[in-house]
Amino acid sequence: MSMEKKQFENKADIKEALMNLLHSSTTGGNQFVTFNIATEEYGININSVQEITGHRPLTYLPNSPKHIKGILNLRGNIIPVMDPRIKFGLDEVQYDKNSVIIIVESFEKNIGIIVDNIKDVLTIDSKNIEDTPKIGDTNKIDVQFLEGVGKVGDKFVIILNINKVFSKEELSQIPMKAVSI
Amino acid sequence: MAKNENDFQERLKKIFFEEAQDLINVLDKNIIVIDRGVDQKKIIEVVNDIFNIVHSLKASTGSVGFIKLSKFLHELESFLLEIRKNRIDVTDNVISILFDSSCLVKDGVNYVSSSDQDVEEFEFNQVVLSMNNIPKKENNNQNTKGTGIGTTSGSSDCNFKYWQIVMILASDLLKTGTDPIMYFSELSEIGEIVNVSCNADAIPSLENFIFDELYLSWEIILKSKKSMNDIQNIFLFMEDKSKININDVSSRYNDQGVEKLLADKRLGDILIERGKINPDDIDQVANKQERLGELLVKEKVVAKEEVTKAIEDQAASKKQVTTTIRVDITKLDELVNLIGELVITSSQLKNLIQKIDNKDLRRGLNMKCEESARITSNLQDKVMNSRMVPIDTIFSQFYRMIRDISIKQEKNIRLVITGQETELDKNIIEKINNPLKHLVRNCADHGIEFPSVRESKGKNKEALIHLKAYHLEGNIYIEVSDDGKGMDKDAILNKAKETGAISNDEILDDDSIYELIFLPGLSTAKEITDISGRGVGMDIVKKAINELRGDIRIRTEKNKGTTFIIRLPLTLAIIEGLLFKVGKQILALPLISVDEIFQPLKEQLNTIEGRGEFVSVNGKACSIIRLHHLLSIDNAITDPVEAKMLNVLVNNKKYSLLIDDIIGQQQLVLKSLEQNYKKVDGVSGTTILGSGEVGLIIDPTEIIEMYKAKGLFKSKLSKLNNIENYNDRNVNYVYGKKAI
């Protein structure tokens, strides 16, 4: 309340207030949807998250990589769903009522990711994200999929780079001949 | 900022390409009308239309920066102008030039659309040269001053303006010795007086008439290069009592000085405007006047019903002028998507309603549910319908093709087109274009004999190619028929035996023999082209049609002609499918590729070492394809005797797919898997089942290819290692042997 009542005494004050405002709106872009896989907490930039839906039966897709668990119908759109545990080389688990599918956009396609549970939406200031993650012992996941590690308070969030998790080839390669006139 | 400008330019170009395409279609049609040899008067009308199209094309190509194309259009425009002015006769030569140039314009627009680069000038030189070589008559009847017609406010004629001068002079003007005629002569010095109308309303009755008073006022239309000030200067020394109004009315007049609006105006309105009569007079007279229809009835020329009907028809045709808007086809696809969802949701809702205990409520909800289902299916039909375009868009191109071939090969061919208004899905239209071109070209090229040959056979010298489109039983049929020499059955048969496509002792019925021309090996051979008169690439035609989930049949008779009958689905968005189960998976096949379904008996099964399992169907051995293997589906029925066989026809060969059970036939809305993922082997697409889950649609051709590829791998491997149980698949093969 006292902040609101504070009078701007000179132009410098106003400028500073404006700069703060600007700063907060730019840091607002660094919001992350966080979730758990195994014991770790991960984050995905909120801009690439399309929506979050509960786990449901998937249609098995033959002749696909093992980590593609199947496809689902999301309001008339067919979406492939991937289990990051398999892709990251972790142990598979039975999906339960906490399991959630996060629909993300990568290379202009929508893909679902099954995670153990959804946690939070966090704002992490870019200065609190370290580029070169220091991988702890518990973390088995491959460094190549990571954007960095964000520090929120005293906990760490592993930030995934969606465009590194999926390669462009994986989503667009044409396996068989394409015959046309 | 620069980016915004770029965006704008891009948008402009997009609009231009779309518009240009439409204009070119209309252009083609108009030129065809000329070619059909209508009378001279009609030709001028058509030339006018063509002129307008070329003119708008010229303007828009210029505005998006394709200067060279625009320049050519300008040449064409000038050429058309000469025809309009009757200085060039519409000879065959001229029509050829028009054809060629419309082709060049079409190619040019297509080129700039695809490459986003301007065309090269030299491509046009030939045609421009021949345009200039056409002799021009001198024609003095026409006003040859103006060059750009329809561009009154535009570039070429911009120096002239049309001024309306309303001159109400002071009534005592005559007393001062001024003669109003003076103003007219002065005005005619600075320009051309196009029209004068005099208003004599102010003339009083004779007893009140004062002979030296001026009762008249005038409205003058002046065509002049001078500015308003110059005109005002003429009236400079006029008394204040006079009123002079000068207005720029250039937009109302075309270059011949004819008021544009006049054409559409009714006589009464023109007279009122010019002050010759007043509205009440018209009403009075109009009430006296009898309608043409009533007069005709009165005179017993026609029956009253006939007149009533004619008036109704007239009104209906007026109503038919509909307005249209352009819609991106992806928006329509999204609509189709959403409607599909609506259907599924309402069927789920219906299931939920059954759980309600209250009987009345349940019944009420059921009724409403059915109502909404009806609306939804209506909606679906409407949206599907909005994707349909008349087949005319591709049919009309054949006039030109046939004309070209006729001239080149000195044949006399008439093209008749019927059913061009038949509507087809836009996507199908695009994909059927090439196969159809191929067929028509073949008909004209190989099917039709030379006029001398035709005469010796006692046929009409003029050959006929008939293109026909029609709806039948939920399908679209396109027929391409000629009255040429037909196909030579024996020649095809011999060739097929020669190339080993069929064995020497094989006996085929007529239809199967003609079907042979669709085999790849046969149609690519040059000799068969000469003998049978059918060209290269019939296999590709068939393939393209099959990809559209259609089929093609042949009807031919020696020396009578050949007809190709193409059957196509109405739309690509929905297919008739057969749902079946393999393990827990629900799969679908396009119904068109399903041949038969049966439960095999033990006696029918057979295994040939190294070549796999077979089932004999009507005495012929068909390879058994274990779908659960190819698609790695668990928990499927593996014993063929317990399972069901689904026979598919691929490349005229029958294969038996091993499946668990049939679910039934259903209309499937196709969903792309590639939109969010990628192509998966053996799967042509997906569909959403009644439960809201996704079902896979199997592509039989790909399945067969996968089967062959795997078989090859297996036989090689077993030869190398000489073991049978290298994977779980072979266990089943062993089992298959036991079953015999």
mmCIF file with all atom_site columns, N, CA and C in Angstrom, chain B residues 524-551:
data_model
loop_
_atom_site.group_PDB
_atom_site.id
_atom_site.type_symbol
_atom_site.label_atom_id
_atom_site.label_alt_id
_atom_site.label_comp_id
_atom_site.label_asym_id
_atom_site.label_entity_id
_atom_site.label_seq_id
_atom_site.pdbx_PDB_ins_code
_atom_site.Cartn_x
_atom_site.Cartn_y
_atom_site.Cartn_z
_atom_site.occupancy
_atom_site.B_iso_or_equiv
_atom_site.pdbx_formal_charge
_atom_site.auth_seq_id
_atom_site.auth_comp_id
_atom_site.auth_asym_id
_atom_site.auth_atom_id
_atom_site.pdbx_PDB_model_num
ATOM 1  N N  . THR B 1 524 ? 4.417   -48.684 -71.660 1.00 0.00 ? 524 THR B N  1
ATOM 2  C CA . THR B 1 524 ? 5.617   -47.919 -71.964 1.00 0.00 ? 524 THR B CA 1
ATOM 3  C C  . THR B 1 524 ? 6.288   -48.408 -73.241 1.00 0.00 ? 524 THR B C  1
ATOM 4  N N  . ALA B 1 525 ? 5.893   -49.597 -73.700 1.00 0.00 ? 525 ALA B N  1
ATOM 5  C CA . ALA B 1 525 ? 6.501   -50.113 -74.918 1.00 0.00 ? 525 ALA B CA 1
ATOM 6  C C  . ALA B 1 525 ? 6.003   -49.327 -76.124 1.00 0.00 ? 525 ALA B C  1
ATOM 7  N N  . LYS B 1 526 ? 6.932   -48.935 -76.961 1.00 0.00 ? 526 LYS B N  1
ATOM 8  C CA . LYS B 1 526 ? 6.600   -48.070 -78.106 1.00 0.00 ? 526 LYS B CA 1
ATOM 9  C C  . LYS B 1 526 ? 5.702   -48.780 -79.109 1.00 0.00 ? 526 LYS B C  1
ATOM 10 N N  . GLU B 1 527 ? 5.984   -50.074 -79.357 1.00 0.00 ? 527 GLU B N  1
ATOM 11 C CA . GLU B 1 527 ? 5.262   -50.787 -80.410 1.00 0.00 ? 527 GLU B CA 1
ATOM 12 C C  . GLU B 1 527 ? 3.762   -50.831 -80.146 1.00 0.00 ? 527 GLU B C  1
ATOM 13 N N  . ILE B 1 528 ? 3.427   -51.059 -78.890 1.00 0.00 ? 528 ILE B N  1
ATOM 14 C CA . ILE B 1 528 ? 1.999   -51.182 -78.590 1.00 0.00 ? 528 ILE B CA 1
ATOM 15 C C  . ILE B 1 528 ? 1.278   -49.886 -78.894 1.00 0.00 ? 528 ILE B C  1
ATOM 16 N N  . THR B 1 529 ? 2.002   -48.774 -78.741 1.00 0.00 ? 529 THR B N  1
ATOM 17 C CA . THR B 1 529 ? 1.415   -47.483 -79.053 1.00 0.00 ? 529 THR B CA 1
ATOM 18 C C  . THR B 1 529 ? 0.990   -47.453 -80.508 1.00 0.00 ? 529 THR B C  1
ATOM 19 N N  . ASP B 1 530 ? 1.880   -47.964 -81.373 1.00 0.00 ? 530 ASP B N  1
ATOM 20 C CA . ASP B 1 530 ? 1.586   -47.929 -82.789 1.00 0.00 ? 530 ASP B CA 1
ATOM 21 C C  . ASP B 1 530 ? 0.452   -48.874 -83.153 1.00 0.00 ? 530 ASP B C  1
ATOM 22 N N  . ILE B 1 531 ? 0.459   -50.031 -82.531 1.00 0.00 ? 531 ILE B N  1
ATOM 23 C CA . ILE B 1 531 ? -0.540  -51.024 -82.896 1.00 0.00 ? 531 ILE B CA 1
ATOM 24 C C  . ILE B 1 531 ? -1.896  -50.688 -82.293 1.00 0.00 ? 531 ILE B C  1
ATOM 25 N N  . SER B 1 532 ? -1.910  -50.484 -81.004 1.00 0.00 ? 532 SER B N  1
ATOM 26 C CA . SER B 1 532 ? -3.196  -50.345 -80.345 1.00 0.00 ? 532 SER B CA 1
ATOM 27 C C  . SER B 1 532 ? -3.707  -48.919 -80.372 1.00 0.00 ? 532 SER B C  1
ATOM 28 N N  . GLY B 1 533 ? -2.820  -48.015 -80.609 1.00 0.00 ? 533 GLY B N  1
ATOM 29 C CA . GLY B 1 533 ? -3.248  -46.630 -80.647 1.00 0.00 ? 533 GLY B CA 1
ATOM 30 C C  . GLY B 1 533 ? -3.439  -46.026 -79.276 1.00 0.00 ? 533 GLY B C  1
ATOM 31 N N  . ARG B 1 534 ? -2.862  -46.627 -78.292 1.00 0.00 ? 534 ARG B N  1
ATOM 32 C CA . ARG B 1 534 ? -2.958  -46.041 -76.952 1.00 0.00 ? 534 ARG B CA 1
ATOM 33 C C  . ARG B 1 534 ? -1.574  -45.698 -76.446 1.00 0.00 ? 534 ARG B C  1
ATOM 34 N N  . GLY B 1 535 ? -1.459  -44.552 -75.839 1.00 0.00 ? 535 GLY B N  1
ATOM 35 C CA . GLY B 1 535 ? -0.136  -43.998 -75.583 1.00 0.00 ? 535 GLY B CA 1
ATOM 36 C C  . GLY B 1 535 ? 0.531   -44.445 -74.317 1.00 0.00 ? 535 GLY B C  1
ATOM 37 N N  . VAL B 1 536 ? 1.639   -43.826 -74.095 1.00 0.00 ? 536 VAL B N  1
ATOM 38 C CA . VAL B 1 536 ? 2.491   -44.113 -72.955 1.00 0.00 ? 536 VAL B CA 1
ATOM 39 C C  . VAL B 1 536 ? 1.813   -43.641 -71.674 1.00 0.00 ? 536 VAL B C  1
ATOM 40 N N  . GLY B 1 537 ? 2.045   -44.365 -70.628 1.00 0.00 ? 537 GLY B N  1
ATOM 41 C CA . GLY B 1 537 ? 1.710   -43.825 -69.313 1.00 0.00 ? 537 GLY B CA 1
ATOM 42 C C  . GLY B 1 537 ? 0.292   -44.083 -68.850 1.00 0.00 ? 537 GLY B C  1
ATOM 43 N N  . MET B 1 538 ? -0.382  -45.078 -69.438 1.00 0.00 ? 538 MET B N  1
ATOM 44 C CA . MET B 1 538 ? -1.718  -45.385 -68.936 1.00 0.00 ? 538 MET B CA 1
ATOM 45 C C  . MET B 1 538 ? -1.645  -45.907 -67.507 1.00 0.00 ? 538 MET B C  1
ATOM 46 N N  . ASP B 1 539 ? -0.509  -46.508 -67.179 1.00 0.00 ? 539 ASP B N  1
ATOM 47 C CA . ASP B 1 539 ? -0.370  -46.998 -65.802 1.00 0.00 ? 539 ASP B CA 1
ATOM 48 C C  . ASP B 1 539 ? -0.348  -45.840 -64.813 1.00 0.00 ? 539 ASP B C  1
ATOM 49 N N  . ILE B 1 540 ? 0.247   -44.730 -65.281 1.00 0.00 ? 540 ILE B N  1
ATOM 50 C CA . ILE B 1 540 ? 0.305   -43.564 -64.393 1.00 0.00 ? 540 ILE B CA 1
ATOM 51 C C  . ILE B 1 540 ? -1.074  -42.942 -64.244 1.00 0.00 ? 540 ILE B C  1
ATOM 52 N N  . VAL B 1 541 ? -1.831  -42.961 -65.338 1.00 0.00 ? 541 VAL B N  1
ATOM 53 C CA . VAL B 1 541 ? -3.199  -42.453 -65.267 1.00 0.00 ? 541 VAL B CA 1
ATOM 54 C C  . VAL B 1 541 ? -3.986  -43.252 -64.244 1.00 0.00 ? 541 VAL B C  1
ATOM 55 N N  . LYS B 1 542 ? -3.864  -44.562 -64.345 1.00 0.00 ? 542 LYS B N  1
ATOM 56 C CA . LYS B 1 542 ? -4.607  -45.425 -63.429 1.00 0.00 ? 542 LYS B CA 1
ATOM 57 C C  . LYS B 1 542 ? -4.169  -45.205 -61.979 1.00 0.00 ? 542 LYS B C  1
ATOM 58 N N  . LYS B 1 543 ? -2.885  -45.069 -61.825 1.00 0.00 ? 543 LYS B N  1
ATOM 59 C CA . LYS B 1 543 ? -2.345  -44.875 -60.480 1.00 0.00 ? 543 LYS B CA 1
ATOM 60 C C  . LYS B 1 543 ? -2.896  -43.596 -59.859 1.00 0.00 ? 543 LYS B C  1
ATOM 61 N N  . ALA B 1 544 ? -2.886  -42.522 -60.660 1.00 0.00 ? 544 ALA B N  1
ATOM 62 C CA . ALA B 1 544 ? -3.359  -41.240 -60.145 1.00 0.00 ? 544 ALA B CA 1
ATOM 63 C C  . ALA B 1 544 ? -4.835  -41.326 -59.773 1.00 0.00 ? 544 ALA B C  1
ATOM 64 N N  . ILE B 1 545 ? -5.598  -42.037 -60.587 1.00 0.00 ? 545 ILE B N  1
ATOM 65 C CA . ILE B 1 545 ? -7.029  -42.157 -60.303 1.00 0.00 ? 545 ILE B CA 1
ATOM 66 C C  . ILE B 1 545 ? -7.243  -43.026 -59.065 1.00 0.00 ? 545 ILE B C  1
ATOM 67 N N  . ASN B 1 546 ? -6.443  -44.074 -58.939 1.00 0.00 ? 546 ASN B N  1
ATOM 68 C CA . ASN B 1 546 ? -6.550  -44.917 -57.749 1.00 0.00 ? 546 ASN B CA 1
ATOM 69 C C  . ASN B 1 546 ? -6.196  -44.156 -56.484 1.00 0.00 ? 546 ASN B C  1
ATOM 70 N N  . GLU B 1 547 ? -5.220  -43.265 -56.626 1.00 0.00 ? 547 GLU B N  1
ATOM 71 C CA . GLU B 1 547 ? -4.847  -42.471 -55.458 1.00 0.00 ? 547 GLU B CA 1
ATOM 72 C C  . GLU B 1 547 ? -5.986  -41.581 -54.996 1.00 0.00 ? 547 GLU B C  1
ATOM 73 N N  . LEU B 1 548 ? -6.832  -41.222 -55.929 1.00 0.00 ? 548 LEU B N  1
ATOM 74 C CA . LEU B 1 548 ? -8.007  -40.429 -55.569 1.00 0.00 ? 548 LEU B CA 1
ATOM 75 C C  . LEU B 1 548 ? -9.148  -41.328 -55.114 1.00 0.00 ? 548 LEU B C  1
ATOM 76 N N  . ARG B 1 549 ? -8.837  -42.611 -54.947 1.00 0.00 ? 549 ARG B N  1
ATOM 77 C CA . ARG B 1 549 ? -9.819  -43.624 -54.557 1.00 0.00 ? 549 ARG B CA 1
ATOM 78 C C  . ARG B 1 549 ? -10.922 -43.771 -55.604 1.00 0.00 ? 549 ARG B C  1
ATOM 79 N N  . GLY B 1 550 ? -10.516 -43.655 -56.843 1.00 0.00 ? 550 GLY B N  1
ATOM 80 C CA . GLY B 1 550 ? -11.461 -43.871 -57.925 1.00 0.00 ? 550 GLY B CA 1
ATOM 81 C C  . GLY B 1 550 ? -10.984 -45.025 -58.776 1.00 0.00 ? 550 GLY B C  1
ATOM 82 N N  . ASP B 1 551 ? -11.702 -45.330 -59.859 1.00 0.00 ? 551 ASP B N  1
ATOM 83 C CA . ASP B 1 551 ? -11.192 -46.343 -60.779 1.00 0.00 ? 551 ASP B CA 1
ATOM 84 C C  . ASP B 1 551 ? -11.525 -45.970 -62.217 1.00 0.00 ? 551 ASP B C  1
#
